[in-house]
Amino acid sequence: MLLQLAPENTLAEVIENLGEPVYFSGTEVSPEQAAAALFYPEKSLVVYAFVAGAESGTVSETSEIFAALYLSAEDMQEVIETSSLHDWLGYDSFQAYVERPFNVTPLPTVEGEGDGAETPEANETPEG
């Protein structure tokens, strides 16, 4: 469930109430704005904060929270397994985060897995 929020709460308030996030993912929206996704896997929660400027902005105590994504434990695990994420290292510039190597990268999958192409049923002819 995605909740879009009026930007009335700050990242400092979230951290005060929930503790430090585990992972960070950043997205540049425009040169003037970026979004920081902060992951709380044990709570199955992703909190989104505004960052003023992708090049010069900072993920800070005053970053405004604009959304929260609540997931099932299974969906959170899938998100983590299929995403490229940085470890949360505290408040820092947006650029410092996105320039670091990822700490979590998607798990490789077997080619063709799940498409039915290699199952006996998919290769059977109508004659049996």
C-alpha positions as a printed Julia matrix, in Angstrom:
128×3 Matrix{Float64}:
  0.0     0.0     0.0
  1.48    3.33   -1.1
  0.56    6.38    0.95
  1.29    9.77   -0.54
  1.85   12.24    2.27
  1.81   15.99    2.66
  5.46   16.87    3.29
  4.88   17.74    6.95
  7.29   15.25    8.51
 11.06   15.19    8.22
 13.57   12.4     7.89
 14.85   13.21   11.4
 11.35   12.5    12.78
 11.16    9.2    10.92
 14.57    8.11   12.19
 13.66    9.19   15.71
 10.55    6.99   15.6
 11.7     4.04   13.47
 15.47    4.04   13.85
 18.05    4.14   11.08
 17.02    2.7     7.71
 19.03   -0.22    6.34
 19.24    0.72    2.65
 19.13    3.79    0.4
 18.13    4.13   -3.23
 18.15    7.47   -5.05
 16.34    8.71   -8.13
 16.96   12.01   -9.89
 13.59   13.55  -10.73
 15.01   16.75  -12.25
 18.2    18.79  -11.81
 16.42   20.61   -8.98
 14.9    17.6    -7.26
 15.66   14.01   -6.34
 13.95   11.34   -4.28
 15.55    9.16   -1.63
 13.99    5.78   -0.89
 14.89    4.57    2.6
 14.34    0.88    3.31
 13.27   -0.69    6.6
 13.19   -4.41    5.67
 12.29   -5.63    9.17
  9.22   -3.36    9.08
  8.41   -4.08    5.41
  8.46   -0.33    4.85
 10.01    2.07    2.35
  9.94    5.79    3.18
 10.45    8.39    0.45
 12.09   11.77    1.08
 12.59   14.83   -1.12
 16.15   15.96   -1.82
 16.6    19.51   -3.11
 18.86   19.05   -6.12
 20.4    15.84   -7.39
 23.83   17.41   -7.89
 24.06   19.57   -4.8
 21.26   18.33   -2.52
 21.73   16.53    0.76
 19.81   13.71    2.39
 19.42   15.52    5.7
 17.48   15.79    8.92
 15.15   18.28    7.23
 14.44   16.18    4.11
 10.65   16.1     3.8
  8.83   12.77    3.69
  6.36   12.55    0.79
  5.38    8.86    0.68
  5.48    5.57    2.54
  5.21    2.13    0.95
  3.97   -0.72    3.13
  4.68   -4.21    1.79
  4.14   -7.78    2.87
  7.28   -9.49    4.16
  7.4   -11.56    0.95
  7.1    -8.5    -1.28
  9.8    -6.68    0.69
 12.13   -9.64    0.25
 11.41   -9.64   -3.49
 12.1    -5.9    -3.73
 15.45   -6.35   -1.99
 16.37   -9.34   -4.17
 15.57   -7.46   -7.39
 16.95   -4.0    -6.57
 20.3    -2.26   -6.54
 20.68   -0.65   -3.11
 23.25    1.26   -1.09
 23.75    0.71    2.63
 22.42    3.62    4.67
 25.44    5.48    6.01
 23.69    8.42    7.62
 23.05   11.89    6.33
 25.15   12.72    3.28
 24.95   14.37   -0.12
 22.72   12.73   -2.7
 25.68   12.52   -5.09
 27.85   10.77   -2.49
 25.23    8.06   -2.18
 24.57    7.49   -5.87
 28.28    7.49   -6.74
 29.09    4.71   -4.25
 29.09    1.11   -5.43
 25.91   -0.79   -4.65
 25.96   -2.97   -1.55
 22.99   -5.04   -2.71
 22.47   -6.05   -6.33
 19.73   -8.14   -7.95
 20.02  -11.88   -7.61
 20.73  -13.57  -10.94
 17.94  -15.69  -12.36
 18.1   -18.73  -14.6
 17.43  -17.72  -18.19
 13.98  -18.82  -19.26
 12.89  -19.51  -15.68
  9.17  -19.12  -15.27
  8.33  -18.69  -18.96
  7.24  -22.3   -19.5
  9.48  -22.69  -22.56
 11.41  -25.63  -21.15
  8.56  -27.51  -19.48
  7.43  -30.8   -21.04
  3.86  -29.51  -21.23
  4.94  -26.53  -23.33
  6.68  -28.82  -25.82
  3.94  -31.47  -26.16
  2.08  -31.89  -29.41
 -1.72  -32.36  -29.48
 -1.14  -36.06  -30.26
  0.39  -36.53  -26.84
